[in-house]
Amino acid sequence: MSGGSAGPTVVLAGADEVAHEARDVLDWLDTQRAHLRFQVERVALADIDGWQFDERSGNLARPDGAFFSIEGIAVIRHDSSPNQWTQPIINQPEIGLLGLLVRRNGGVVEGLFQAKAEPGQANLVQLAPTVQATRSNFMRAHGGSATRYLSNFWPPVAGVQVDVLQSEQGSRFLRKHNRNMVVEVAGDVEAEDGYRWISLGAVWALLQQDDVVNMDARSVLSCLPVTLPHAADRGVSGTADGLGRVSGPTARSLVDPYASVHSSGEILSWLAHERQRHCLQARLCPMRDIEGWQVGTDAIEHTSGRYFRVIGTRVSISGREVAAWSQPMIEAASSGLIAFLVKEINGTLHVLVEARCEAGLAFGVEIGPTVQCRPAASVGRHADAERFLHRAIDAGEDQVLYDAVLSEEGGRFYREQNHYRIIQAQDLPDAEPLGYRWITAAQLKSLTALTGYVNIEARSLLACLTSLVSPTLLSA
Amino acid sequence: MSGGSAGPTVVLAGADEVAHEARDVLDWLDTQRAHLRFQVERVALADIDGWQFDERSGNLARPDGAFFSIEGIAVIRHDSSPNQWTQPIINQPEIGLLGLLVRRNGGVVEGLFQAKAEPGQANLVQLAPTVQATRSNFMRAHGGSATRYLSNFWPPVAGVQVDVLQSEQGSRFLRKHNRNMVVEVAGDVEAEDGYRWISLGAVWALLQQDDVVNMDARSVLSCLPVTLPHAADRGVSGTADGLGRVSGPTARSLVDPYASVHSSGEILSWLAHERQRHCLQARLCPMRDIEGWQVGTDAIEHTSGRYFRVIGTRVSISGREVAAWSQPMIEAASSGLIAFLVKEINGTLHVLVEARCEAGLAFGVEIGPTVQCRPAASVGRHADAERFLHRAIDAGEDQVLYDAVLSEEGGRFYREQNHYRIIQAQDLPDAEPLGYRWITAAQLKSLTALTGYVNIEARSLLACLTSLVSPTLLSA
């Protein structure tokens, strides 16, 4: 991205070293947790301090308009025929900042991660980017303390490696975007209390464990320009991270740019077509007007029990900071499965992606995983989605390249965890069903430099996929 | 885009030949006009057949929801401080199709253009892309005749050279996008009545005349991957189009990718920053709630007389087709000036672009021209905008590389014409004011492959700039 010409020097920390550091980080996270008293209580919707239902619209919001609101949305999308529905959605039009500071320490690239406590998150404390803040927060619109390390990202700075607006969950948020940044610092930046420099090798290893690397960190990591070392050159395989998982794709198979089934232009054209085919139309409406959802004492939920619930929470936290607040959160009706089916074509790893149409996406469609659904919900899936879901669930042990339970956005979602899996599916045909394409990991990676192309679930999985080959370097 | 490796064969039609063809096309357009009876009458807002003001919202729409609606929008944008306003806006959430068919005829690339009559357009008939249709139209949602040449673009086809969703006027439309396509046909496709194969050389020449090439054609042409011949190799200069305009930038100065002031990564990062800095928040609101605008008998207009008016029109057309309908249109309060200031830096032509914040843009900000304003409106411009405006107006004859009056969207805008100018401004400093960047034409061109990056005014100007060096070939 910086356009320089110096060749990268590939330095991989040894497997033992990485495993040791990863264990240290887990201990450090435990220590951080021990210093915290964190309580999340469920409260009735009427008892969310500072929030109220607007009399006219029925929207759940703060009278001062701060933070976000729960509103209704009316959606039309086209498939073979138009499909219309209404649903609640989070309206949070601000652009937040997710910034990761990185440095080269003796050739090893390290990131400055934050042990961040979030009310909705399993494990309470997970690894977050250096800065994870809403615009109001870091501009101190509502008072509050200064955002640490902000000056490394805002206003514009040198050393920018990644800088791109990315979408969040399109079925929950209306056109919400965060700015994902990676900035390389030349000088010495000290890790304050609650922050830690961690080698990217250890981060990739930790990403293979349940509930350690948070969603925002995964999003930023997915955009990181990495130089994937060639397996043949370096003898690096999927197990180089040192945690002894099953052997994954070799690094070389991720990078060969000449062996893709489709050119990048063809992928962009396919996406344009899918956007026009679905022609999603979404507009805010009063929550009072949404159909099929009921507002109860404790939750706003669909009469079928499917999808999600809007609930009330009261949060109190004491430790480094002392704070208490109330807010609505979203609770999923059931756990989700998010999976890539992958296979080698022309000697290069290809990922089967779907053009995913979601109500809250700016252009209606972004590139999503092969599988993104709640297996417990047995309706609304077309035949291909059903087939790929079963393939992802029923895969034999030797076909499972990646398998972990990861938490979603802990500030808005209540204890939401999804299964993330990457499944080798070499026997799948090269022919693609309507709405799907085989693309290479390198193509997917290059699209993360752009706004509005790859959805958050696919970005998370891309970070997981990258972790299998343990790349540790920024691009030159 | 096709990713092939065959080198382009540069074939430029001779200057005389191009001039001759261009004159022929103008005659042909006159003939088309002569066969038409076209009448556009202004009517009171209450007399727009099939349209009515919604009693509750005050929105102007059709009860059947077809076509588009005029609604209100509430906007917050940040500069040094938040700035809030409300305004009417066109809500037309469908994605239309702008498709240009091209072919190689003995090495010369030709496009199949349509002589299209539109109610709001100066000259009534201008050159339009092969297909220019809303999704409802080409899917025949409201009945109507089949869209000619549609099967060359929809469903997916071979030979795709350009395929990308692009925004339209962000101050008038709420997140409206059209799919811009260029498809190369191998076989013989006959030009039906009202259509004509025209060499791109002649099109570039015609683009230098007032009101010949319509806005949608300019948008598609701006996305066309062209191989710009090197001036030194070919002796091609800005006058190669054969119409004898002033000498422009040499072709080489448009293409050298190594001499840009900023890397492409830096440009993307700057845009991400500008999007977060302005953090535009726009939401539909009932037109009844907009402030400072009054609904009169004949128009919805701002109390100051600035900006634009929503008016009623009755259109009747007879000729090839017979039709009559009524619709609201937008009439500008005064004519606009849309200009690039350019200069050579490192021997390469750079264009001064502004990160343009507009209420209807999906991410709030896209790359816009140096100057995009209504000179007659004397308020609301910051000092730099004022300075660049005067520079664009007061430029000496020898600094004017391009100067023409071009029509905007003739289906929604009522006789809206803007001055398009490209001004050599070699003495401008390399230093960039807040919100501006020097970027090369090649960088700007490459961004037109992406959705949400370059606004319609800058795309129009990019087509004009390209016409100065008369490139005639697609990429290999």
mmCIF file of N, CA and C in Angstrom, chain B residues 264-347:
data_model
loop_
_atom_site.group_PDB
_atom_site.id
_atom_site.type_symbol
_atom_site.label_atom_id
_atom_site.label_comp_id
_atom_site.label_asym_id
_atom_site.label_seq_id
_atom_site.Cartn_x
_atom_site.Cartn_y
_atom_site.Cartn_z
ATOM 1 N N SER B 264 -1.736 5.163 -4.834
ATOM 2 C CA SER B 264 -3.173 4.881 -4.826
ATOM 3 C C SER B 264 -3.644 4.558 -3.406
ATOM 4 N N GLY B 265 -2.789 3.886 -2.635
ATOM 5 C CA GLY B 265 -3.131 3.602 -1.240
ATOM 6 C C GLY B 265 -3.338 4.879 -0.444
ATOM 7 N N GLU B 266 -2.490 5.864 -0.698
ATOM 8 C CA GLU B 266 -2.633 7.151 0.002
ATOM 9 C C GLU B 266 -3.943 7.843 -0.370
ATOM 10 N N ILE B 267 -4.336 7.705 -1.630
ATOM 11 C CA ILE B 267 -5.598 8.320 -2.067
ATOM 12 C C ILE B 267 -6.777 7.640 -1.357
ATOM 13 N N LEU B 268 -6.753 6.314 -1.290
ATOM 14 C CA LEU B 268 -7.841 5.601 -0.610
ATOM 15 C C LEU B 268 -7.890 5.985 0.871
ATOM 16 N N SER B 269 -6.722 6.118 1.468
ATOM 17 C CA SER B 269 -6.662 6.481 2.887
ATOM 18 C C SER B 269 -7.211 7.887 3.115
ATOM 19 N N TRP B 270 -6.858 8.783 2.220
ATOM 20 C CA TRP B 270 -7.370 10.162 2.311
ATOM 21 C C TRP B 270 -8.896 10.164 2.226
ATOM 22 N N LEU B 271 -9.445 9.372 1.314
ATOM 23 C CA LEU B 271 -10.896 9.327 1.157
ATOM 24 C C LEU B 271 -11.560 8.750 2.414
ATOM 25 N N ALA B 272 -10.954 7.696 2.979
ATOM 26 C CA ALA B 272 -11.503 7.121 4.219
ATOM 27 C C ALA B 272 -11.510 8.179 5.317
ATOM 28 N N HIS B 273 -10.421 8.949 5.382
ATOM 29 C CA HIS B 273 -10.361 9.997 6.402
ATOM 30 C C HIS B 273 -11.433 11.051 6.176
ATOM 31 N N GLU B 274 -11.605 11.463 4.938
ATOM 32 C CA GLU B 274 -12.604 12.493 4.638
ATOM 33 C C GLU B 274 -14.014 12.001 4.956
ATOM 34 N N ARG B 275 -14.242 10.711 4.700
ATOM 35 C CA ARG B 275 -15.565 10.148 5.025
ATOM 36 C C ARG B 275 -15.806 10.184 6.527
ATOM 37 N N GLN B 276 -14.782 9.848 7.297
ATOM 38 C CA GLN B 276 -14.967 9.868 8.738
ATOM 39 C C GLN B 276 -15.006 11.299 9.268
ATOM 40 N N ARG B 277 -14.221 12.185 8.672
ATOM 41 C CA ARG B 277 -14.205 13.579 9.112
ATOM 42 C C ARG B 277 -15.584 14.211 8.932
ATOM 43 N N HIS B 278 -16.198 14.034 7.763
ATOM 44 C CA HIS B 278 -17.514 14.643 7.520
ATOM 45 C C HIS B 278 -18.630 13.835 8.195
ATOM 46 N N CYS B 279 -18.438 12.543 8.307
ATOM 47 C CA CYS B 279 -19.394 11.649 8.972
ATOM 48 C C CYS B 279 -20.840 12.052 8.660
ATOM 49 N N LEU B 280 -21.155 12.046 7.393
ATOM 50 C CA LEU B 280 -22.493 12.447 6.936
ATOM 51 C C LEU B 280 -23.565 11.489 7.446
ATOM 52 N N GLN B 281 -24.630 12.053 7.957
ATOM 53 C CA GLN B 281 -25.778 11.254 8.382
ATOM 54 C C GLN B 281 -27.005 11.805 7.678
ATOM 55 N N ALA B 282 -27.635 10.994 6.873
ATOM 56 C CA ALA B 282 -28.779 11.456 6.094
ATOM 57 C C ALA B 282 -29.917 10.469 6.272
ATOM 58 N N ARG B 283 -31.085 10.951 6.615
ATOM 59 C CA ARG B 283 -32.226 10.041 6.685
ATOM 60 C C ARG B 283 -33.463 10.688 6.086
ATOM 61 N N LEU B 284 -34.258 9.872 5.435
ATOM 62 C CA LEU B 284 -35.514 10.352 4.875
ATOM 63 C C LEU B 284 -36.382 10.906 5.992
ATOM 64 N N CYS B 285 -37.122 11.950 5.678
ATOM 65 C CA CYS B 285 -38.104 12.465 6.620
ATOM 66 C C CYS B 285 -39.320 12.887 5.802
ATOM 67 N N PRO B 286 -40.474 13.044 6.423
ATOM 68 C CA PRO B 286 -41.638 13.493 5.664
ATOM 69 C C PRO B 286 -41.350 14.864 5.066
ATOM 70 N N MET B 287 -41.757 15.082 3.821
ATOM 71 C CA MET B 287 -41.484 16.386 3.214
ATOM 72 C C MET B 287 -42.171 17.492 3.998
ATOM 73 N N ARG B 288 -43.252 17.129 4.667
ATOM 74 C CA ARG B 288 -43.945 18.095 5.520
ATOM 75 C C ARG B 288 -43.009 18.695 6.569
ATOM 76 N N ASP B 289 -41.983 17.939 6.969
ATOM 77 C CA ASP B 289 -41.108 18.385 8.062
ATOM 78 C C ASP B 289 -39.881 19.169 7.604
ATOM 79 N N ILE B 290 -39.704 19.361 6.308
ATOM 80 C CA ILE B 290 -38.495 20.078 5.908
ATOM 81 C C ILE B 290 -38.687 21.567 6.128
ATOM 82 N N GLU B 291 -37.591 22.213 6.467
ATOM 83 C CA GLU B 291 -37.650 23.623 6.852
ATOM 84 C C GLU B 291 -36.981 24.507 5.815
ATOM 85 N N GLY B 292 -37.553 25.675 5.615
ATOM 86 C CA GLY B 292 -36.953 26.636 4.691
ATOM 87 C C GLY B 292 -37.434 26.434 3.263
ATOM 88 N N TRP B 293 -38.254 25.442 3.032
ATOM 89 C CA TRP B 293 -38.782 25.187 1.701
ATOM 90 C C TRP B 293 -40.292 25.394 1.722
ATOM 91 N N GLN B 294 -40.839 25.959 0.645
ATOM 92 C CA GLN B 294 -42.283 26.135 0.623
ATOM 93 C C GLN B 294 -42.894 25.431 -0.585
ATOM 94 N N VAL B 295 -44.064 24.862 -0.345
ATOM 95 C CA VAL B 295 -44.795 24.182 -1.414
ATOM 96 C C VAL B 295 -45.802 25.168 -1.988
ATOM 97 N N GLY B 296 -45.516 25.682 -3.177
ATOM 98 C CA GLY B 296 -46.438 26.608 -3.838
ATOM 99 C C GLY B 296 -47.289 25.871 -4.853
ATOM 100 N N THR B 297 -48.021 26.616 -5.647
ATOM 101 C CA THR B 297 -48.860 26.007 -6.682
ATOM 102 C C THR B 297 -47.994 25.373 -7.768
ATOM 103 N N ASP B 298 -46.959 26.087 -8.158
ATOM 104 C CA ASP B 298 -46.167 25.650 -9.313
ATOM 105 C C ASP B 298 -44.847 24.988 -8.958
ATOM 106 N N ALA B 299 -44.420 25.151 -7.715
ATOM 107 C CA ALA B 299 -43.100 24.620 -7.387
ATOM 108 C C ALA B 299 -42.922 24.446 -5.888
ATOM 109 N N ILE B 300 -42.054 23.510 -5.556
ATOM 110 C CA ILE B 300 -41.519 23.427 -4.197
ATOM 111 C C ILE B 300 -40.166 24.107 -4.272
ATOM 112 N N GLU B 301 -39.992 25.174 -3.487
ATOM 113 C CA GLU B 301 -38.718 25.886 -3.613
ATOM 114 C C GLU B 301 -38.240 26.436 -2.292
ATOM 115 N N HIS B 302 -36.947 26.715 -2.239
ATOM 116 C CA HIS B 302 -36.372 27.267 -1.031
ATOM 117 C C HIS B 302 -36.768 28.724 -0.927
ATOM 118 N N THR B 303 -37.022 29.185 0.301
ATOM 119 C CA THR B 303 -37.491 30.560 0.489
ATOM 120 C C THR B 303 -36.465 31.577 -0.026
ATOM 121 N N SER B 304 -35.197 31.181 -0.070
ATOM 122 C CA SER B 304 -34.153 32.091 -0.548
ATOM 123 C C SER B 304 -34.082 32.113 -2.074
ATOM 124 N N GLY B 305 -34.803 31.186 -2.723
ATOM 125 C CA GLY B 305 -34.695 31.072 -4.181
ATOM 126 C C GLY B 305 -33.470 30.300 -4.627
ATOM 127 N N ARG B 306 -32.642 29.870 -3.707
ATOM 128 C CA ARG B 306 -31.419 29.148 -4.077
ATOM 129 C C ARG B 306 -31.699 27.669 -4.318
ATOM 130 N N TYR B 307 -30.676 26.954 -4.673
ATOM 131 C CA TYR B 307 -30.680 25.491 -4.851
ATOM 132 C C TYR B 307 -31.498 25.071 -6.079
ATOM 133 N N PHE B 308 -32.702 24.547 -5.876
ATOM 134 C CA PHE B 308 -33.474 24.049 -7.017
ATOM 135 C C PHE B 308 -34.958 24.102 -6.693
ATOM 136 N N ARG B 309 -35.761 23.908 -7.733
ATOM 137 C CA ARG B 309 -37.214 23.842 -7.570
ATOM 138 C C ARG B 309 -37.721 22.495 -8.051
ATOM 139 N N VAL B 310 -38.738 21.982 -7.396
ATOM 140 C CA VAL B 310 -39.455 20.812 -7.910
ATOM 141 C C VAL B 310 -40.668 21.341 -8.666
ATOM 142 N N ILE B 311 -40.759 21.018 -9.942
ATOM 143 C CA ILE B 311 -41.855 21.536 -10.771
ATOM 144 C C ILE B 311 -42.658 20.378 -11.376
ATOM 145 N N GLY B 312 -43.820 20.716 -11.956
ATOM 146 C CA GLY B 312 -44.630 19.701 -12.643
ATOM 147 C C GLY B 312 -44.493 19.853 -14.153
ATOM 148 N N THR B 313 -44.468 18.730 -14.864
ATOM 149 C CA THR B 313 -44.390 18.785 -16.329
ATOM 150 C C THR B 313 -45.360 17.781 -16.943
ATOM 151 N N ARG B 314 -45.846 18.116 -18.135
ATOM 152 C CA ARG B 314 -46.609 17.158 -18.946
ATOM 153 C C ARG B 314 -45.849 16.997 -20.254
ATOM 154 N N VAL B 315 -45.551 15.758 -20.577
ATOM 155 C CA VAL B 315 -44.691 15.462 -21.718
ATOM 156 C C VAL B 315 -45.507 14.723 -22.772
ATOM 157 N N SER B 316 -45.398 15.150 -24.028
ATOM 158 C CA SER B 316 -45.982 14.316 -25.081
ATOM 159 C C SER B 316 -44.977 14.186 -26.204
ATOM 160 N N ILE B 317 -44.946 13.011 -26.766
ATOM 161 C CA ILE B 317 -43.932 12.684 -27.749
ATOM 162 C C ILE B 317 -44.598 11.879 -28.850
ATOM 163 N N SER B 318 -44.326 12.235 -30.088
ATOM 164 C CA SER B 318 -44.807 11.383 -31.172
ATOM 165 C C SER B 318 -43.719 11.284 -32.221
ATOM 166 N N GLY B 319 -43.620 10.131 -32.795
ATOM 167 C CA GLY B 319 -42.555 9.842 -33.750
ATOM 168 C C GLY B 319 -42.478 8.344 -33.814
ATOM 169 N N ARG B 320 -41.280 7.787 -33.585
ATOM 170 C CA ARG B 320 -41.148 6.336 -33.520
ATOM 171 C C ARG B 320 -42.107 5.754 -32.475
ATOM 172 N N GLU B 321 -42.142 6.397 -31.312
ATOM 173 C CA GLU B 321 -43.068 5.968 -30.275
ATOM 174 C C GLU B 321 -44.047 7.104 -30.009
ATOM 175 N N VAL B 322 -45.215 6.753 -29.541
ATOM 176 C CA VAL B 322 -46.181 7.770 -29.146
ATOM 177 C C VAL B 322 -46.436 7.590 -27.665
ATOM 178 N N ALA B 323 -46.273 8.635 -26.953
ATOM 179 C CA ALA B 323 -46.461 8.516 -25.518
ATOM 180 C C ALA B 323 -46.770 9.874 -24.920
ATOM 181 N N ALA B 324 -47.438 9.869 -23.806
ATOM 182 C CA ALA B 324 -47.679 11.097 -23.055
ATOM 183 C C ALA B 324 -47.733 10.736 -21.584
ATOM 184 N N TRP B 325 -47.130 11.562 -20.808
ATOM 185 C CA TRP B 325 -47.160 11.302 -19.359
ATOM 186 C C TRP B 325 -46.861 12.601 -18.612
ATOM 187 N N SER B 326 -47.117 12.574 -17.326
ATOM 188 C CA SER B 326 -46.780 13.720 -16.481
ATOM 189 C C SER B 326 -45.816 13.264 -15.401
ATOM 190 N N GLN B 327 -44.985 14.171 -14.963
ATOM 191 C CA GLN B 327 -44.040 13.824 -13.895
ATOM 192 C C GLN B 327 -43.471 15.086 -13.263
ATOM 193 N N PRO B 328 -43.024 14.976 -12.031
ATOM 194 C CA PRO B 328 -42.283 16.094 -11.439
ATOM 195 C C PRO B 328 -40.869 16.117 -12.034
ATOM 196 N N MET B 329 -40.278 17.287 -12.106
ATOM 197 C CA MET B 329 -38.874 17.397 -12.500
ATOM 198 C C MET B 329 -38.193 18.401 -11.572
ATOM 199 N N ILE B 330 -36.875 18.380 -11.623
ATOM 200 C CA ILE B 330 -36.095 19.311 -10.809
ATOM 201 C C ILE B 330 -35.534 20.391 -11.730
ATOM 202 N N GLU B 331 -35.723 21.631 -11.325
ATOM 203 C CA GLU B 331 -35.176 22.743 -12.115
ATOM 204 C C GLU B 331 -34.139 23.475 -11.255
ATOM 205 N N ALA B 332 -32.949 23.618 -11.787
ATOM 206 C CA ALA B 332 -31.890 24.283 -11.019
ATOM 207 C C ALA B 332 -32.183 25.770 -10.899
ATOM 208 N N ALA B 333 -31.803 26.359 -9.773
ATOM 209 C CA ALA B 333 -32.012 27.794 -9.565
ATOM 210 C C ALA B 333 -31.102 28.610 -10.469
ATOM 211 N N SER B 334 -29.947 28.066 -10.795
ATOM 212 C CA SER B 334 -29.030 28.757 -11.708
ATOM 213 C C SER B 334 -28.080 27.723 -12.295
ATOM 214 N N SER B 335 -27.372 28.106 -13.318
ATOM 215 C CA SER B 335 -26.489 27.189 -14.021
ATOM 216 C C SER B 335 -25.218 26.936 -13.209
ATOM 217 N N GLY B 336 -24.644 25.749 -13.386
ATOM 218 C CA GLY B 336 -23.480 25.380 -12.588
ATOM 219 C C GLY B 336 -22.177 25.394 -13.365
ATOM 220 N N LEU B 337 -21.102 25.399 -12.626
ATOM 221 C CA LEU B 337 -19.776 25.298 -13.215
ATOM 222 C C LEU B 337 -19.087 24.076 -12.617
ATOM 223 N N ILE B 338 -18.606 23.224 -13.483
ATOM 224 C CA ILE B 338 -17.963 21.981 -13.051
ATOM 225 C C ILE B 338 -16.596 21.959 -13.731
ATOM 226 N N ALA B 339 -15.542 22.003 -12.928
ATOM 227 C CA ALA B 339 -14.219 22.199 -13.533
ATOM 228 C C ALA B 339 -13.117 21.427 -12.831
ATOM 229 N N PHE B 340 -12.171 20.999 -13.625
ATOM 230 C CA PHE B 340 -10.895 20.486 -13.129
ATOM 231 C C PHE B 340 -9.845 21.568 -13.304
ATOM 232 N N LEU B 341 -9.089 21.852 -12.274
ATOM 233 C CA LEU B 341 -7.830 22.565 -12.443
ATOM 234 C C LEU B 341 -6.748 21.495 -12.539
ATOM 235 N N VAL B 342 -5.898 21.615 -13.554
ATOM 236 C CA VAL B 342 -4.881 20.588 -13.771
ATOM 237 C C VAL B 342 -3.501 21.229 -13.881
ATOM 238 N N LYS B 343 -2.499 20.445 -13.553
ATOM 239 C CA LYS B 343 -1.135 20.893 -13.826
ATOM 240 C C LYS B 343 -0.208 19.693 -13.926
ATOM 241 N N GLU B 344 0.919 19.898 -14.579
ATOM 242 C CA GLU B 344 1.890 18.818 -14.657
ATOM 243 C C GLU B 344 2.767 18.833 -13.418
ATOM 244 N N ILE B 345 2.890 17.675 -12.803
ATOM 245 C CA ILE B 345 3.814 17.500 -11.692
ATOM 246 C C ILE B 345 4.627 16.258 -12.037
ATOM 247 N N ASN B 346 5.911 16.314 -11.865
ATOM 248 C CA ASN B 346 6.794 15.208 -12.264
ATOM 249 C C ASN B 346 6.556 14.808 -13.719
ATOM 250 N N GLY B 347 6.224 15.759 -14.558
ATOM 251 C CA GLY B 347 6.005 15.470 -15.972
ATOM 252 C C GLY B 347 4.695 14.768 -16.274
#
